[in-house]
Amino acid sequence: MRNKEFVKIVEESENIVFFGGAGVSTESGIPDFRSDEGIYKAWTEYGRPSEEIICRPFFDRKPEVFFEYYRKNLLYPEAKPNEAHRALARLERQGKVKAVITQNIDGLHQAAGSKNVIELHGSVLRNYCMKCGLSHSMEYVLEADGVPLCQACGGIVKPDIVLYQEEVGSDALDQAIAAIKQAETLIVGGTSLVVYPAAGLVEHFQGKHLILINKSQTQYDERADLVINHPIGEVFAGLYEF
Ligand SMILES: [Zn+2]
């Protein structure tokens, strides 16, 4: 899908920042646990919505249930980057994309080759012992029986992701704001811009072109220079169809 205006803005921009949400990864086969479907699935299997499971008090109270849900619904070791991830990495190599800010925790932007990735909600690829801080791989967490315990001290190994009722790291937030403030073009994709801190971040943009790519409408549509209601992978693939 080639959107001429999108292609033109990207070609002319020297400082692009991309800010993406769950919709970027759904096209790699990772379902959005915050979607109606994800919430419903958690309700039917666990008797509570996904937000109540991926939440710090629940993690502390019932780590065995948390990790069962986590392995089934948040870990996708087979997932591969899609056209959107790949195009963004290519645009970064060309010097156009200065930063990718993501709400996703799957590491797919780095897998596609992006270097400056700001992960607002952390990454499932990093896991640390809560007692001694020892790092463990995603595979270790995936293959552990029940609650993953530290190889060195037996403490619980916690994924480095931001759970509900935990704060987004201030470093990541500061970096995201700085990148957005300097951007000439901000492309926001695959997010409905309602989950904190997504909505607030867009407010910092003072550049020329705000582009929104999302399947449904967002509250920022009127302020955007270009709104594309189309799957994001196809939109980015259009950059390289000539
Ligand atoms: Zn330990």
XYZ file of C-alpha atoms and ligand atoms in Angstrom:
243
model
C 0.000 0.000 0.000
C 1.692 3.173 -1.189
C 0.480 6.388 0.417
C 2.034 9.168 -1.677
C 1.885 11.815 1.008
C 3.485 9.475 3.558
C 6.292 8.635 1.134
C 6.862 12.319 0.353
C 7.063 13.387 4.010
C 9.455 10.539 4.857
C 11.642 11.359 1.850
C 11.862 15.032 2.816
C 12.371 14.585 6.565
C 15.808 14.583 8.150
C 14.775 13.913 11.733
C 12.010 11.356 12.129
C 10.943 9.852 15.426
C 8.650 6.859 15.508
C 6.405 6.133 18.436
C 4.668 2.771 18.355
C 2.259 0.623 20.310
C 0.843 -2.887 20.306
C -0.445 -2.607 16.726
C 3.132 -2.698 15.456
C 3.636 -6.165 16.936
C 0.225 -7.661 16.205
C 1.330 -7.892 12.567
C 4.190 -10.110 13.790
C 1.635 -12.405 15.394
C 1.827 -11.011 18.926
C -1.713 -10.346 20.167
C -2.450 -7.240 22.214
C -3.254 -8.325 25.769
C -4.898 -4.925 26.313
C -7.337 -5.449 23.431
C -10.940 -6.462 24.130
C -10.075 -9.954 22.962
C -7.031 -10.179 25.238
C -8.996 -8.974 28.235
C -11.808 -11.432 27.494
C -9.363 -14.325 27.147
C -7.888 -13.540 30.561
C -11.405 -13.338 32.020
C -12.395 -16.751 30.707
C -9.142 -18.480 31.687
C -8.255 -16.695 34.921
C -11.470 -15.046 36.101
C -9.941 -11.567 35.902
C -8.880 -9.088 33.208
C -5.299 -9.039 31.902
C -4.530 -5.770 33.728
C -5.191 -7.447 37.053
C -2.734 -10.240 36.299
C 0.060 -8.125 34.826
C 0.004 -5.968 37.889
C 2.634 -5.617 40.606
C 0.466 -6.553 43.619
C -0.717 -9.699 41.802
C 2.862 -10.583 40.843
C 3.875 -10.340 44.500
C 0.825 -12.253 45.760
C 0.528 -15.028 43.152
C 3.767 -15.286 41.189
C 2.948 -18.836 40.037
C -0.270 -17.664 38.318
C 1.473 -14.563 36.976
C 4.197 -16.647 35.309
C 1.710 -19.134 33.869
C -0.195 -16.259 32.235
C 3.031 -14.504 31.270
C 4.509 -17.503 29.433
C 1.284 -18.163 27.556
C 0.349 -14.588 26.684
C 3.398 -12.321 26.723
C 6.264 -14.456 25.440
C 6.515 -15.090 21.705
C 10.020 -16.433 21.071
C 9.139 -17.338 17.463
C 7.913 -13.838 16.489
C 9.829 -12.102 13.696
C 10.051 -8.417 12.779
C 7.577 -7.274 10.107
C 7.817 -4.649 7.352
C 7.302 -1.770 9.787
C 10.200 -2.897 12.030
C 12.425 -3.488 9.008
C 11.642 -0.182 7.308
C 12.326 1.749 10.519
C 15.708 0.040 10.920
C 16.534 0.876 7.307
C 15.506 4.518 7.765
C 17.716 4.699 10.862
C 20.706 3.418 8.853
C 19.964 6.136 6.295
C 20.171 8.687 9.107
C 16.520 9.707 8.879
C 15.036 7.971 11.892
C 16.690 9.240 15.069
C 14.750 7.210 17.628
C 12.124 4.524 17.940
C 10.006 4.822 21.060
C 7.986 1.716 21.799
C 5.406 0.523 24.273
C 6.117 -3.063 23.210
C 8.240 -5.443 25.246
C 9.205 -7.936 22.544
C 12.544 -6.564 21.328
C 11.468 -6.816 17.668
C 12.798 -3.365 16.703
C 16.292 -4.400 17.830
C 15.865 -7.760 16.100
C 15.198 -5.816 12.875
C 18.393 -3.799 13.401
C 17.238 -0.567 15.061
C 19.833 0.802 17.488
C 18.255 3.753 19.239
C 15.186 2.095 20.727
C 13.541 3.612 23.787
C 11.492 0.929 25.531
C 8.913 2.609 27.745
C 7.626 -0.659 29.176
C 10.868 -2.652 29.290
C 11.691 -5.916 27.550
C 10.986 -9.614 28.055
C 14.529 -10.266 26.840
C 15.952 -8.919 30.117
C 15.243 -10.740 33.381
C 16.842 -10.065 36.745
C 16.932 -11.830 40.091
C 15.028 -9.690 42.585
C 17.528 -10.605 45.333
C 21.002 -10.495 43.784
C 20.324 -8.877 40.410
C 21.800 -11.706 38.325
C 20.677 -11.550 34.689
C 18.791 -14.488 33.131
C 17.698 -15.130 29.547
C 14.138 -15.219 28.233
C 14.650 -18.928 27.519
C 15.487 -19.502 31.167
C 12.201 -17.916 32.232
C 10.307 -19.734 29.494
C 11.647 -23.150 30.400
C 11.522 -22.865 34.189
C 8.933 -24.918 36.008
C 6.524 -22.573 37.792
C 8.151 -19.446 39.210
C 11.649 -18.981 37.706
C 14.257 -18.961 40.463
C 17.770 -17.508 40.326
C 20.561 -19.924 39.463
C 22.835 -18.285 42.035
C 20.674 -17.489 45.056
C 17.169 -18.910 44.548
C 15.490 -15.482 44.422
C 12.590 -14.862 42.029
C 13.669 -13.859 38.519
C 11.515 -10.925 37.391
C 11.126 -9.859 33.766
C 12.336 -6.290 33.204
C 8.917 -5.059 32.142
C 6.766 -2.347 33.627
C 3.756 -3.946 35.293
C 0.535 -2.100 36.037
C 0.981 -0.087 39.246
C 4.681 0.251 38.510
C 6.160 3.498 37.208
C 7.559 3.893 33.720
C 11.305 4.466 34.181
C 12.121 8.182 34.263
C 15.209 7.711 32.045
C 13.166 6.163 29.246
C 10.519 8.838 29.590
C 13.080 11.668 29.540
C 14.779 10.205 26.467
C 11.437 9.822 24.709
C 10.433 13.409 25.450
C 13.829 14.736 24.301
C 13.610 12.798 21.028
C 10.047 13.955 20.344
C 10.877 17.603 21.116
C 13.663 17.596 18.526
C 11.783 15.677 15.862
C 10.862 17.271 12.567
C 8.411 14.457 11.827
C 6.667 12.282 14.390
C 5.102 9.075 13.163
C 2.763 7.483 15.684
C 1.688 3.960 14.830
C -0.287 1.061 16.202
C -1.470 2.820 19.302
C -4.827 4.293 20.189
C -2.940 6.815 22.359
C -4.986 6.204 25.457
C -2.587 4.188 27.646
C -0.360 6.302 29.879
C 2.135 7.762 29.070
C 1.435 7.556 25.340
C -1.059 10.387 25.057
C 1.056 12.865 27.002
C 4.157 12.222 24.902
C 2.562 13.500 21.696
C 1.976 16.838 23.435
C 5.733 17.461 23.384
C 5.943 17.439 19.613
C 6.673 20.837 18.041
C 7.918 19.768 14.620
C 6.398 20.000 11.167
C 4.597 16.744 10.410
C 2.525 14.589 12.730
C 1.529 11.331 11.071
C -0.847 8.841 12.672
C -1.083 5.280 11.408
C -3.718 3.278 13.216
C -6.546 0.935 12.313
C -9.056 3.016 14.246
C -9.425 6.697 15.071
C -7.561 8.401 17.891
C -8.162 11.573 19.857
C -5.256 13.198 17.982
C -6.597 12.666 14.468
C -7.642 16.304 14.095
C -4.217 17.592 15.021
C -2.395 15.266 12.662
C -1.175 16.366 9.233
C -1.794 12.900 7.899
C -3.969 10.066 9.234
C -3.683 6.624 7.676
C -6.179 3.985 8.825
C -4.387 0.983 7.424
C -2.214 -1.897 8.697
C 1.125 -0.383 9.621
C 3.330 -3.043 8.000
C 1.692 -2.401 4.632
C 2.061 1.351 4.987
C 5.802 1.053 5.644
C 6.234 -1.553 2.923
C 4.890 1.126 0.556
C 8.033 3.189 1.112
C 10.013 0.684 -0.915
C 7.611 -0.079 -3.757
C 8.696 1.752 -6.870
Zn 19.903 -14.223 42.670
